[in-house]
């Protein structure tokens, strides 16, 4: 029985603004996402299907995550078989979890994206990236990004992507090439993404946030195209974030982070450092204080 395994990589948001709620219930967002080296491992085994079975079994190393049809990999597998009209299947999906769940790091979406890539291989569907993204988008707004990877400016629900790259005129390696992040699992309770959107709908941005929302994205994109470690980071969800998040940001700055932000709907917070060694030194200092954190490369 063939088994194949893929890394399911987490993301951080360098920018995230939330616009109006749309008639379909989603919000329009504008976000710059970057894949990082923190990853789960997803393995898919194709078992004999006897020509008529429709069997999916999921195992997840984290017992706190449902291993049934509520799991994002399960939903992605069903969406994949549906899209391809595959009527007989018998698969086993194993998820070795390392990405904290409900933390704003797209752990579930990353697993779903990895499952789609593996199923595409195992069932020799030969789907294009674009097609897999359209299947993934039916399950979750972050899945197209997780399939595509790298650094993307995402609009719409998050599915309309434009790659962000360092300008060819910039001498390489540029500072951003060796930049690393330290991701801290904030002591705040995990945040429900739906609840975070609802809170944002009710609280208008302060004048300072409104100004940054207007001008900051172009500044950030300029920093990234120049190959600099970005300083103009912004996340609307910080406006409604649990208060435990802010001392973590201050602590990361005191440990030498160039810039800091909460990722996604939180509560994870990250700091950007000039190199992996700096991020690891900061990790060691925080780990000695009992703080859960991960030093990661930007991919
Ligand atoms: P995002 O940044 O995309 O908003 P997140 O990092 O905040 O996502 P996830 O870790 O993706 O959140 O989990 C969100 C919810 O999805 C959790 O409550 C969890 O129970 C459920 N879930 C389903 N499948 C998975 C999976 N494979 N891994 C993690 N969570 C999953």
PDB file of C-alpha atoms and ligand atoms in Angstrom:
ATOM      1  CA  UNK A   1       0.000   0.000   0.000  1.00  0.00           C
ATOM      2  CA  UNK A   2       1.704   3.226  -1.089  1.00  0.00           C
ATOM      3  CA  UNK A   3       2.179   5.916   1.555  1.00  0.00           C
ATOM      4  CA  UNK A   4       3.522   9.370   0.782  1.00  0.00           C
ATOM      5  CA  UNK A   5       4.349  12.174   3.171  1.00  0.00           C
ATOM      6  CA  UNK A   6       4.545  15.946   2.801  1.00  0.00           C
ATOM      7  CA  UNK A   7       5.421  18.880   5.012  1.00  0.00           C
ATOM      8  CA  UNK A   8       2.459  21.118   5.820  1.00  0.00           C
ATOM      9  CA  UNK A   9       3.976  24.500   6.519  1.00  0.00           C
ATOM     10  CA  UNK A  10       2.606  27.233   8.771  1.00  0.00           C
ATOM     11  CA  UNK A  11       2.264  30.866   7.710  1.00  0.00           C
ATOM     12  CA  UNK A  12       2.617  34.228   9.366  1.00  0.00           C
ATOM     13  CA  UNK A  13       0.818  37.400   8.308  1.00  0.00           C
ATOM     14  CA  UNK A  14       2.995  40.458   7.750  1.00  0.00           C
ATOM     15  CA  UNK A  15      -0.080  42.544   6.959  1.00  0.00           C
ATOM     16  CA  UNK A  16      -3.775  41.914   7.489  1.00  0.00           C
ATOM     17  CA  UNK A  17      -6.670  44.305   7.043  1.00  0.00           C
ATOM     18  CA  UNK A  18     -10.281  43.203   7.172  1.00  0.00           C
ATOM     19  CA  UNK A  19     -12.825  44.970   4.976  1.00  0.00           C
ATOM     20  CA  UNK A  20     -16.572  44.763   4.665  1.00  0.00           C
ATOM     21  CA  UNK A  21     -18.588  41.638   5.318  1.00  0.00           C
ATOM     22  CA  UNK A  22     -19.785  40.249   1.979  1.00  0.00           C
ATOM     23  CA  UNK A  23     -23.218  38.850   1.140  1.00  0.00           C
ATOM     24  CA  UNK A  24     -21.718  35.312   1.267  1.00  0.00           C
ATOM     25  CA  UNK A  25     -20.746  35.874   4.919  1.00  0.00           C
ATOM     26  CA  UNK A  26     -16.998  36.104   4.243  1.00  0.00           C
ATOM     27  CA  UNK A  27     -15.053  39.327   4.760  1.00  0.00           C
ATOM     28  CA  UNK A  28     -12.866  40.864   2.086  1.00  0.00           C
ATOM     29  CA  UNK A  29      -9.319  40.901   3.369  1.00  0.00           C
ATOM     30  CA  UNK A  30      -5.985  42.234   2.218  1.00  0.00           C
ATOM     31  CA  UNK A  31      -3.051  40.301   3.606  1.00  0.00           C
ATOM     32  CA  UNK A  32       0.599  39.538   2.984  1.00  0.00           C
ATOM     33  CA  UNK A  33       1.362  35.973   4.060  1.00  0.00           C
ATOM     34  CA  UNK A  34       4.708  34.258   4.249  1.00  0.00           C
ATOM     35  CA  UNK A  35       5.330  30.559   4.669  1.00  0.00           C
ATOM     36  CA  UNK A  36       7.684  29.508   7.484  1.00  0.00           C
ATOM     37  CA  UNK A  37       9.611  26.336   8.263  1.00  0.00           C
ATOM     38  CA  UNK A  38       7.400  25.260  11.210  1.00  0.00           C
ATOM     39  CA  UNK A  39       5.410  22.325   9.820  1.00  0.00           C
ATOM     40  CA  UNK A  40       3.161  19.349  10.471  1.00  0.00           C
ATOM     41  CA  UNK A  41       3.824  16.093   8.626  1.00  0.00           C
ATOM     42  CA  UNK A  42       0.900  14.698   6.656  1.00  0.00           C
ATOM     43  CA  UNK A  43       1.015  11.136   5.255  1.00  0.00           C
ATOM     44  CA  UNK A  44      -1.585   9.583   2.992  1.00  0.00           C
ATOM     45  CA  UNK A  45      -1.860   5.830   2.422  1.00  0.00           C
ATOM     46  CA  UNK A  46      -3.930   4.468  -0.438  1.00  0.00           C
ATOM     47  CA  UNK A  47      -5.469   1.158   0.528  1.00  0.00           C
ATOM     48  CA  UNK A  48      -7.250  -1.292  -1.806  1.00  0.00           C
ATOM     49  CA  UNK A  49     -10.772   0.050  -2.462  1.00  0.00           C
ATOM     50  CA  UNK A  50     -12.378  -3.083  -4.005  1.00  0.00           C
ATOM     51  CA  UNK A  51     -13.933  -0.838  -6.657  1.00  0.00           C
ATOM     52  CA  UNK A  52     -16.756   0.429  -4.473  1.00  0.00           C
ATOM     53  CA  UNK A  53     -15.497   1.593  -1.074  1.00  0.00           C
ATOM     54  CA  UNK A  54     -15.606   5.237  -0.065  1.00  0.00           C
ATOM     55  CA  UNK A  55     -13.477   5.115   3.047  1.00  0.00           C
ATOM     56  CA  UNK A  56     -11.517   7.855   4.756  1.00  0.00           C
ATOM     57  CA  UNK A  57      -9.714   7.333   8.053  1.00  0.00           C
ATOM     58  CA  UNK A  58      -7.806  10.105   9.816  1.00  0.00           C
ATOM     59  CA  UNK A  59      -5.373   9.887  12.701  1.00  0.00           C
ATOM     60  CA  UNK A  60      -4.024  13.027  14.359  1.00  0.00           C
ATOM     61  CA  UNK A  61      -1.208  13.034  16.929  1.00  0.00           C
ATOM     62  CA  UNK A  62      -2.994  15.858  18.822  1.00  0.00           C
ATOM     63  CA  UNK A  63      -6.019  14.309  20.563  1.00  0.00           C
ATOM     64  CA  UNK A  64      -7.522  17.810  20.892  1.00  0.00           C
ATOM     65  CA  UNK A  65      -8.143  17.968  17.145  1.00  0.00           C
ATOM     66  CA  UNK A  66     -11.093  15.989  15.769  1.00  0.00           C
ATOM     67  CA  UNK A  67     -10.027  13.037  13.597  1.00  0.00           C
ATOM     68  CA  UNK A  68     -13.407  12.722  11.879  1.00  0.00           C
ATOM     69  CA  UNK A  69     -15.183  14.573   9.087  1.00  0.00           C
ATOM     70  CA  UNK A  70     -14.671  17.855  10.980  1.00  0.00           C
ATOM     71  CA  UNK A  71     -10.954  17.597  10.239  1.00  0.00           C
ATOM     72  CA  UNK A  72      -9.848  19.867   7.401  1.00  0.00           C
ATOM     73  CA  UNK A  73      -7.911  17.038   5.698  1.00  0.00           C
ATOM     74  CA  UNK A  74     -11.106  14.962   5.623  1.00  0.00           C
ATOM     75  CA  UNK A  75     -13.029  17.855   4.053  1.00  0.00           C
ATOM     76  CA  UNK A  76     -10.252  18.375   1.510  1.00  0.00           C
ATOM     77  CA  UNK A  77     -10.213  14.680   0.613  1.00  0.00           C
ATOM     78  CA  UNK A  78     -13.983  14.687   0.028  1.00  0.00           C
ATOM     79  CA  UNK A  79     -13.731  17.893  -2.035  1.00  0.00           C
ATOM     80  CA  UNK A  80     -10.915  16.322  -4.084  1.00  0.00           C
ATOM     81  CA  UNK A  81     -12.792  13.072  -4.838  1.00  0.00           C
ATOM     82  CA  UNK A  82     -15.898  15.099  -5.649  1.00  0.00           C
ATOM     83  CA  UNK A  83     -14.055  17.408  -8.036  1.00  0.00           C
ATOM     84  CA  UNK A  84     -12.532  14.430  -9.872  1.00  0.00           C
ATOM     85  CA  UNK A  85     -15.587  12.214  -9.840  1.00  0.00           C
ATOM     86  CA  UNK A  86     -13.539   9.519  -8.061  1.00  0.00           C
ATOM     87  CA  UNK A  87     -16.216   7.161  -6.707  1.00  0.00           C
ATOM     88  CA  UNK A  88     -14.086   4.468  -5.069  1.00  0.00           C
ATOM     89  CA  UNK A  89     -11.390   5.218  -2.537  1.00  0.00           C
ATOM     90  CA  UNK A  90      -9.961   3.904   0.685  1.00  0.00           C
ATOM     91  CA  UNK A  91      -7.413   6.207   2.275  1.00  0.00           C
ATOM     92  CA  UNK A  92      -5.705   6.654   5.607  1.00  0.00           C
ATOM     93  CA  UNK A  93      -4.386  10.115   6.521  1.00  0.00           C
ATOM     94  CA  UNK A  94      -1.941  10.533   9.382  1.00  0.00           C
ATOM     95  CA  UNK A  95      -1.218  14.014  10.773  1.00  0.00           C
ATOM     96  CA  UNK A  96       1.845  14.536  12.951  1.00  0.00           C
ATOM     97  CA  UNK A  97       0.987  17.874  14.528  1.00  0.00           C
ATOM     98  CA  UNK A  98       3.647  20.459  15.413  1.00  0.00           C
ATOM     99  CA  UNK A  99       1.846  23.702  14.491  1.00  0.00           C
ATOM    100  CA  UNK A 100      -0.226  24.955  17.448  1.00  0.00           C
ATOM    101  CA  UNK A 101      -3.935  24.785  16.612  1.00  0.00           C
ATOM    102  CA  UNK A 102      -6.280  27.786  16.455  1.00  0.00           C
ATOM    103  CA  UNK A 103      -3.272  30.056  16.788  1.00  0.00           C
ATOM    104  CA  UNK A 104      -3.418  32.158  13.606  1.00  0.00           C
ATOM    105  CA  UNK A 105      -0.759  30.043  11.887  1.00  0.00           C
ATOM    106  CA  UNK A 106      -3.101  28.221   9.442  1.00  0.00           C
ATOM    107  CA  UNK A 107      -2.154  24.800  10.760  1.00  0.00           C
ATOM    108  CA  UNK A 108      -5.385  23.153   9.616  1.00  0.00           C
ATOM    109  CA  UNK A 109      -5.263  24.809   6.192  1.00  0.00           C
ATOM    110  CA  UNK A 110      -1.649  23.696   5.777  1.00  0.00           C
ATOM    111  CA  UNK A 111      -2.656  20.095   6.531  1.00  0.00           C
ATOM    112  CA  UNK A 112      -5.538  20.329   4.061  1.00  0.00           C
ATOM    113  CA  UNK A 113      -3.247  21.713   1.347  1.00  0.00           C
ATOM    114  CA  UNK A 114      -0.699  18.940   1.950  1.00  0.00           C
ATOM    115  CA  UNK A 115      -3.468  16.311   1.741  1.00  0.00           C
ATOM    116  CA  UNK A 116      -4.657  17.734  -1.586  1.00  0.00           C
ATOM    117  CA  UNK A 117      -1.124  17.607  -3.038  1.00  0.00           C
ATOM    118  CA  UNK A 118      -0.640  14.023  -1.839  1.00  0.00           C
ATOM    119  CA  UNK A 119      -4.016  12.828  -3.152  1.00  0.00           C
ATOM    120  CA  UNK A 120      -3.234  14.462  -6.496  1.00  0.00           C
ATOM    121  CA  UNK A 121      -0.080  12.333  -6.621  1.00  0.00           C
ATOM    122  CA  UNK A 122      -1.546   9.072  -5.291  1.00  0.00           C
ATOM    123  CA  UNK A 123      -4.573   9.148  -7.602  1.00  0.00           C
ATOM    124  CA  UNK A 124      -2.497  10.436 -10.541  1.00  0.00           C
ATOM    125  CA  UNK A 125      -5.062  13.186 -11.087  1.00  0.00           C
ATOM    126  CA  UNK A 126      -2.412  15.494 -12.545  1.00  0.00           C
ATOM    127  CA  UNK A 127      -4.348  18.578 -11.428  1.00  0.00           C
ATOM    128  CA  UNK A 128      -2.798  21.989 -11.991  1.00  0.00           C
ATOM    129  CA  UNK A 129      -1.960  24.131  -8.975  1.00  0.00           C
ATOM    130  CA  UNK A 130      -4.778  26.443 -10.045  1.00  0.00           C
ATOM    131  CA  UNK A 131      -7.311  23.607 -10.019  1.00  0.00           C
ATOM    132  CA  UNK A 132      -6.139  22.325  -6.623  1.00  0.00           C
ATOM    133  CA  UNK A 133      -6.454  25.897  -5.306  1.00  0.00           C
ATOM    134  CA  UNK A 134     -10.048  26.087  -6.546  1.00  0.00           C
ATOM    135  CA  UNK A 135     -10.835  22.779  -4.768  1.00  0.00           C
ATOM    136  CA  UNK A 136      -9.064  23.940  -1.584  1.00  0.00           C
ATOM    137  CA  UNK A 137     -10.833  27.331  -1.587  1.00  0.00           C
ATOM    138  CA  UNK A 138     -14.158  25.504  -1.177  1.00  0.00           C
ATOM    139  CA  UNK A 139     -12.905  24.170   2.166  1.00  0.00           C
ATOM    140  CA  UNK A 140     -10.951  27.124   3.558  1.00  0.00           C
ATOM    141  CA  UNK A 141      -9.835  30.590   2.483  1.00  0.00           C
ATOM    142  CA  UNK A 142      -6.164  30.047   3.463  1.00  0.00           C
ATOM    143  CA  UNK A 143      -5.772  26.756   1.581  1.00  0.00           C
ATOM    144  CA  UNK A 144      -4.886  28.306  -1.822  1.00  0.00           C
ATOM    145  CA  UNK A 145      -2.041  30.186  -0.130  1.00  0.00           C
ATOM    146  CA  UNK A 146      -0.849  27.042   1.658  1.00  0.00           C
ATOM    147  CA  UNK A 147      -0.776  25.233  -1.698  1.00  0.00           C
ATOM    148  CA  UNK A 148       1.100  28.060  -3.418  1.00  0.00           C
ATOM    149  CA  UNK A 149       3.534  29.020  -0.639  1.00  0.00           C
ATOM    150  CA  UNK A 150       6.279  31.620  -0.617  1.00  0.00           C
ATOM    151  CA  UNK A 151       5.178  35.191   0.033  1.00  0.00           C
ATOM    152  CA  UNK A 152       1.920  36.404  -1.489  1.00  0.00           C
ATOM    153  CA  UNK A 153      -0.316  39.447  -1.327  1.00  0.00           C
ATOM    154  CA  UNK A 154      -3.765  37.895  -0.984  1.00  0.00           C
ATOM    155  CA  UNK A 155      -7.065  39.647  -1.607  1.00  0.00           C
ATOM    156  CA  UNK A 156     -10.740  38.690  -1.776  1.00  0.00           C
ATOM    157  CA  UNK A 157     -11.358  35.927   0.772  1.00  0.00           C
ATOM    158  CA  UNK A 158      -7.611  35.364   0.537  1.00  0.00           C
ATOM    159  CA  UNK A 159      -7.696  33.341  -2.688  1.00  0.00           C
ATOM    160  CA  UNK A 160      -6.659  36.119  -5.143  1.00  0.00           C
ATOM    161  CA  UNK A 161      -2.873  36.003  -4.902  1.00  0.00           C
ATOM    162  CA  UNK A 162      -0.021  38.092  -6.265  1.00  0.00           C
ATOM    163  CA  UNK A 163       3.545  36.958  -5.473  1.00  0.00           C
ATOM    164  CA  UNK A 164       5.728  39.436  -3.581  1.00  0.00           C
ATOM    165  CA  UNK A 165       9.385  39.152  -4.555  1.00  0.00           C
ATOM    166  CA  UNK A 166      12.625  41.053  -4.012  1.00  0.00           C
ATOM    167  CA  UNK A 167      13.367  43.328  -7.019  1.00  0.00           C
ATOM    168  CA  UNK A 168      15.951  41.855  -9.415  1.00  0.00           C
ATOM    169  CA  UNK A 169      18.038  45.051  -9.060  1.00  0.00           C
ATOM    170  CA  UNK A 170      18.675  44.340  -5.329  1.00  0.00           C
ATOM    171  CA  UNK A 171      22.057  42.696  -4.544  1.00  0.00           C
ATOM    172  CA  UNK A 172      21.570  39.171  -3.090  1.00  0.00           C
ATOM    173  CA  UNK A 173      21.690  37.905  -0.469  1.00  0.00           C
ATOM    174  CA  UNK A 174      19.480  40.707   0.843  1.00  0.00           C
ATOM    175  CA  UNK A 175      18.750  41.100   4.592  1.00  0.00           C
ATOM    176  CA  UNK A 176      15.357  39.435   4.130  1.00  0.00           C
ATOM    177  CA  UNK A 177      17.044  36.285   2.787  1.00  0.00           C
ATOM    178  CA  UNK A 178      18.556  35.494   6.187  1.00  0.00           C
ATOM    179  CA  UNK A 179      15.639  36.875   8.258  1.00  0.00           C
ATOM    180  CA  UNK A 180      14.115  34.443  10.793  1.00  0.00           C
ATOM    181  CA  UNK A 181      11.086  34.567  13.059  1.00  0.00           C
ATOM    182  CA  UNK A 182      10.462  33.587  16.630  1.00  0.00           C
ATOM    183  CA  UNK A 183       6.824  32.537  17.019  1.00  0.00           C
ATOM    184  CA  UNK A 184       5.422  32.600  20.527  1.00  0.00           C
ATOM    185  CA  UNK A 185       2.316  30.745  21.530  1.00  0.00           C
ATOM    186  CA  UNK A 186       0.785  33.572  23.518  1.00  0.00           C
ATOM    187  CA  UNK A 187      -0.572  32.693  26.969  1.00  0.00           C
ATOM    188  CA  UNK A 188      -3.987  33.988  25.828  1.00  0.00           C
ATOM    189  CA  UNK A 189      -6.642  31.376  25.187  1.00  0.00           C
ATOM    190  CA  UNK A 190      -6.963  30.327  21.557  1.00  0.00           C
ATOM    191  CA  UNK A 191      -9.078  32.717  19.517  1.00  0.00           C
ATOM    192  CA  UNK A 192     -12.047  31.579  17.404  1.00  0.00           C
ATOM    193  CA  UNK A 193     -11.604  33.144  13.971  1.00  0.00           C
ATOM    194  CA  UNK A 194     -15.382  33.677  13.564  1.00  0.00           C
ATOM    195  CA  UNK A 195     -15.629  35.461  16.907  1.00  0.00           C
ATOM    196  CA  UNK A 196     -12.600  37.636  16.053  1.00  0.00           C
ATOM    197  CA  UNK A 197     -14.300  38.795  12.815  1.00  0.00           C
ATOM    198  CA  UNK A 198     -17.529  39.535  14.679  1.00  0.00           C
ATOM    199  CA  UNK A 199     -15.663  41.697  17.204  1.00  0.00           C
ATOM    200  CA  UNK A 200     -13.902  43.619  14.434  1.00  0.00           C
ATOM    201  CA  UNK A 201     -17.213  44.422  12.733  1.00  0.00           C
ATOM    202  CA  UNK A 202     -18.243  46.270  15.888  1.00  0.00           C
ATOM    203  CA  UNK A 203     -15.081  48.271  16.622  1.00  0.00           C
ATOM    204  CA  UNK A 204     -13.913  50.959  14.171  1.00  0.00           C
ATOM    205  CA  UNK A 205     -10.147  51.546  13.830  1.00  0.00           C
ATOM    206  CA  UNK A 206      -8.530  54.351  15.871  1.00  0.00           C
ATOM    207  CA  UNK A 207      -7.316  57.385  13.840  1.00  0.00           C
ATOM    208  CA  UNK A 208      -3.712  56.072  14.032  1.00  0.00           C
ATOM    209  CA  UNK A 209      -4.757  52.621  12.803  1.00  0.00           C
ATOM    210  CA  UNK A 210      -6.886  54.188  10.061  1.00  0.00           C
ATOM    211  CA  UNK A 211      -3.850  56.131   8.815  1.00  0.00           C
ATOM    212  CA  UNK A 212      -1.608  53.052   8.871  1.00  0.00           C
ATOM    213  CA  UNK A 213      -4.285  51.013   7.082  1.00  0.00           C
ATOM    214  CA  UNK A 214      -4.335  53.670   4.334  1.00  0.00           C
ATOM    215  CA  UNK A 215      -0.603  54.038   3.740  1.00  0.00           C
ATOM    216  CA  UNK A 216       1.142  51.091   5.367  1.00  0.00           C
ATOM    217  CA  UNK A 217       0.653  48.356   2.788  1.00  0.00           C
ATOM    218  CA  UNK A 218       2.557  50.241   0.103  1.00  0.00           C
ATOM    219  CA  UNK A 219       5.349  50.961   2.595  1.00  0.00           C
ATOM    220  CA  UNK A 220       5.540  47.272   3.536  1.00  0.00           C
ATOM    221  CA  UNK A 221       5.584  46.140  -0.103  1.00  0.00           C
ATOM    222  CA  UNK A 222       8.388  48.673  -0.765  1.00  0.00           C
ATOM    223  CA  UNK A 223      10.429  47.267   2.137  1.00  0.00           C
ATOM    224  CA  UNK A 224       9.928  43.712   0.888  1.00  0.00           C
ATOM    225  CA  UNK A 225      10.795  44.535  -2.733  1.00  0.00           C
ATOM    226  CA  UNK A 226      13.955  46.295  -1.469  1.00  0.00           C
ATOM    227  CA  UNK A 227      14.926  43.068   0.343  1.00  0.00           C
ATOM    228  CA  UNK A 228      14.752  44.707   3.780  1.00  0.00           C
ATOM    229  CA  UNK A 229      13.463  43.098   6.940  1.00  0.00           C
ATOM    230  CA  UNK A 230      10.002  44.675   7.086  1.00  0.00           C
ATOM    231  CA  UNK A 231       9.164  47.112   9.861  1.00  0.00           C
ATOM    232  CA  UNK A 232       5.743  48.250   8.662  1.00  0.00           C
ATOM    233  CA  UNK A 233       3.738  45.309   9.974  1.00  0.00           C
ATOM    234  CA  UNK A 234       0.021  45.641  10.710  1.00  0.00           C
ATOM    235  CA  UNK A 235      -2.831  43.362  11.724  1.00  0.00           C
ATOM    236  CA  UNK A 236      -6.416  44.574  12.238  1.00  0.00           C
ATOM    237  CA  UNK A 237      -7.040  41.688  14.641  1.00  0.00           C
ATOM    238  CA  UNK A 238      -4.686  43.307  17.155  1.00  0.00           C
ATOM    239  CA  UNK A 239      -7.460  45.904  17.678  1.00  0.00           C
ATOM    240  CA  UNK A 240      -9.568  43.241  19.383  1.00  0.00           C
ATOM    241  CA  UNK A 241      -6.778  40.943  20.590  1.00  0.00           C
ATOM    242  CA  UNK A 242      -6.648  39.559  24.150  1.00  0.00           C
ATOM    243  CA  UNK A 243      -4.508  41.821  26.323  1.00  0.00           C
ATOM    244  CA  UNK A 244      -1.982  39.014  27.048  1.00  0.00           C
ATOM    245  CA  UNK A 245      -0.693  39.463  23.494  1.00  0.00           C
ATOM    246  CA  UNK A 246       0.924  42.882  24.026  1.00  0.00           C
ATOM    247  CA  UNK A 247       3.496  42.064  26.758  1.00  0.00           C
ATOM    248  CA  UNK A 248       4.684  39.215  24.492  1.00  0.00           C
ATOM    249  CA  UNK A 249       5.327  41.730  21.704  1.00  0.00           C
ATOM    250  CA  UNK A 250       7.279  43.960  24.114  1.00  0.00           C
ATOM    251  CA  UNK A 251       9.319  41.000  25.336  1.00  0.00           C
ATOM    252  CA  UNK A 252      10.257  40.019  21.775  1.00  0.00           C
ATOM    253  CA  UNK A 253      11.405  43.601  21.090  1.00  0.00           C
ATOM    254  CA  UNK A 254      13.498  43.551  24.281  1.00  0.00           C
ATOM    255  CA  UNK A 255      15.145  40.359  23.008  1.00  0.00           C
ATOM    256  CA  UNK A 256      16.237  42.091  19.804  1.00  0.00           C
ATOM    257  CA  UNK A 257      13.358  41.561  17.366  1.00  0.00           C
ATOM    258  CA  UNK A 258      13.395  44.096  14.522  1.00  0.00           C
ATOM    259  CA  UNK A 259       9.589  44.125  14.327  1.00  0.00           C
ATOM    260  CA  UNK A 260       6.721  42.219  15.953  1.00  0.00           C
ATOM    261  CA  UNK A 261       3.100  41.349  15.175  1.00  0.00           C
ATOM    262  CA  UNK A 262       0.268  39.006  16.098  1.00  0.00           C
ATOM    263  CA  UNK A 263      -0.348  36.459  13.326  1.00  0.00           C
ATOM    264  CA  UNK A 264      -3.789  35.996  11.742  1.00  0.00           C
ATOM    265  CA  UNK A 265      -6.657  36.103  14.208  1.00  0.00           C
ATOM    266  CA  UNK A 266      -4.132  35.288  16.931  1.00  0.00           C
ATOM    267  CA  UNK A 267      -3.173  34.712  19.571  1.00  0.00           C
ATOM    268  CA  UNK A 268       0.318  33.725  18.292  1.00  0.00           C
ATOM    269  CA  UNK A 269       2.801  36.573  18.181  1.00  0.00           C
ATOM    270  CA  UNK A 270       6.041  36.624  16.229  1.00  0.00           C
ATOM    271  CA  UNK A 271       9.183  38.728  16.075  1.00  0.00           C
ATOM    272  CA  UNK A 272      11.412  39.065  13.028  1.00  0.00           C
ATOM    273  CA  UNK A 273      15.142  38.726  13.669  1.00  0.00           C
ATOM    274  CA  UNK A 274      18.164  39.380  11.448  1.00  0.00           C
ATOM    275  CA  UNK A 275      19.195  35.721  11.431  1.00  0.00           C
ATOM    276  CA  UNK A 276      18.228  32.274  12.707  1.00  0.00           C
ATOM    277  CA  UNK A 277      20.949  32.372  15.381  1.00  0.00           C
ATOM    278  CA  UNK A 278      19.412  35.556  16.878  1.00  0.00           C
ATOM    279  CA  UNK A 279      15.949  34.009  16.837  1.00  0.00           C
ATOM    280  CA  UNK A 280      17.299  30.838  18.497  1.00  0.00           C
ATOM    281  CA  UNK A 281      19.056  32.858  21.221  1.00  0.00           C
ATOM    282  CA  UNK A 282      15.776  34.644  21.951  1.00  0.00           C
ATOM    283  CA  UNK A 283      13.963  31.285  21.910  1.00  0.00           C
ATOM    284  CA  UNK A 284      16.402  29.872  24.472  1.00  0.00           C
ATOM    285  CA  UNK A 285      15.855  32.891  26.739  1.00  0.00           C
ATOM    286  CA  UNK A 286      12.057  32.518  26.539  1.00  0.00           C
ATOM    287  CA  UNK A 287      12.146  28.723  26.855  1.00  0.00           C
ATOM    288  CA  UNK A 288      14.098  29.158  30.124  1.00  0.00           C
ATOM    289  CA  UNK A 289      11.104  31.208  31.352  1.00  0.00           C
ATOM    290  CA  UNK A 290       8.746  28.367  30.381  1.00  0.00           C
ATOM    291  CA  UNK A 291       7.385  30.083  27.260  1.00  0.00           C
ATOM    292  CA  UNK A 292       6.350  27.883  24.314  1.00  0.00           C
ATOM    293  CA  UNK A 293       8.027  29.200  21.163  1.00  0.00           C
ATOM    294  CA  UNK A 294       9.520  28.223  17.798  1.00  0.00           C
ATOM    295  CA  UNK A 295      12.496  29.729  15.936  1.00  0.00           C
ATOM    296  CA  UNK A 296      11.754  29.362  12.227  1.00  0.00           C
ATOM    297  CA  UNK A 297      13.132  30.280   8.828  1.00  0.00           C
ATOM    298  CA  UNK A 298      11.010  32.304   6.379  1.00  0.00           C
ATOM    299  CA  UNK A 299      10.459  30.294   3.191  1.00  0.00           C
TER     300      UNK A 299
HETATM  301  P1  LIG B   1      -6.103  30.459  10.380  1.00  0.00           P
HETATM  302  O1  LIG B   1      -4.793  31.134  10.629  1.00  0.00           O
HETATM  303  O2  LIG B   1      -6.229  29.867   8.984  1.00  0.00           O
HETATM  304  O3  LIG B   1      -7.307  31.259  10.809  1.00  0.00           O
HETATM  305  P2  LIG B   1      -5.701  28.901  12.745  1.00  0.00           P
HETATM  306  O4  LIG B   1      -4.228  28.668  12.758  1.00  0.00           O
HETATM  307  O5  LIG B   1      -6.205  30.004  13.614  1.00  0.00           O
HETATM  308  O6  LIG B   1      -6.161  29.127  11.252  1.00  0.00           O
HETATM  309  P3  LIG B   1      -6.187  26.058  12.811  1.00  0.00           P
HETATM  310  O7  LIG B   1      -5.035  25.531  13.589  1.00  0.00           O
HETATM  311  O8  LIG B   1      -6.166  25.879  11.354  1.00  0.00           O
HETATM  312  O9  LIG B   1      -6.447  27.599  13.162  1.00  0.00           O
HETATM  313  O10 LIG B   1      -7.491  25.392  13.465  1.00  0.00           O
HETATM  314  C1  LIG B   1      -8.759  25.972  13.454  1.00  0.00           C
HETATM  315  C2  LIG B   1      -9.800  24.955  13.920  1.00  0.00           C
HETATM  316  O11 LIG B   1      -9.901  23.919  12.933  1.00  0.00           O
HETATM  317  C3  LIG B   1      -9.423  24.279  15.224  1.00  0.00           C
HETATM  318  O12 LIG B   1     -10.373  24.630  16.173  1.00  0.00           O
HETATM  319  C4  LIG B   1      -9.472  22.772  14.962  1.00  0.00           C
HETATM  320  O13 LIG B   1     -10.254  22.061  15.851  1.00  0.00           O
HETATM  321  C5  LIG B   1     -10.027  22.625  13.551  1.00  0.00           C
HETATM  322  N1  LIG B   1      -9.248  21.679  12.721  1.00  0.00           N
HETATM  323  C6  LIG B   1      -9.731  20.802  11.843  1.00  0.00           C
HETATM  324  N2  LIG B   1      -8.753  20.124  11.246  1.00  0.00           N
HETATM  325  C7  LIG B   1      -7.595  20.539  11.758  1.00  0.00           C
HETATM  326  C8  LIG B   1      -6.229  20.203  11.534  1.00  0.00           C
HETATM  327  N3  LIG B   1      -5.864  19.247  10.665  1.00  0.00           N
HETATM  328  N4  LIG B   1      -5.298  20.871  12.230  1.00  0.00           N
HETATM  329  C9  LIG B   1      -5.665  21.858  13.102  1.00  0.00           C
HETATM  330  N5  LIG B   1      -6.931  22.199  13.354  1.00  0.00           N
HETATM  331  C10 LIG B   1      -7.898  21.556  12.689  1.00  0.00           C
END
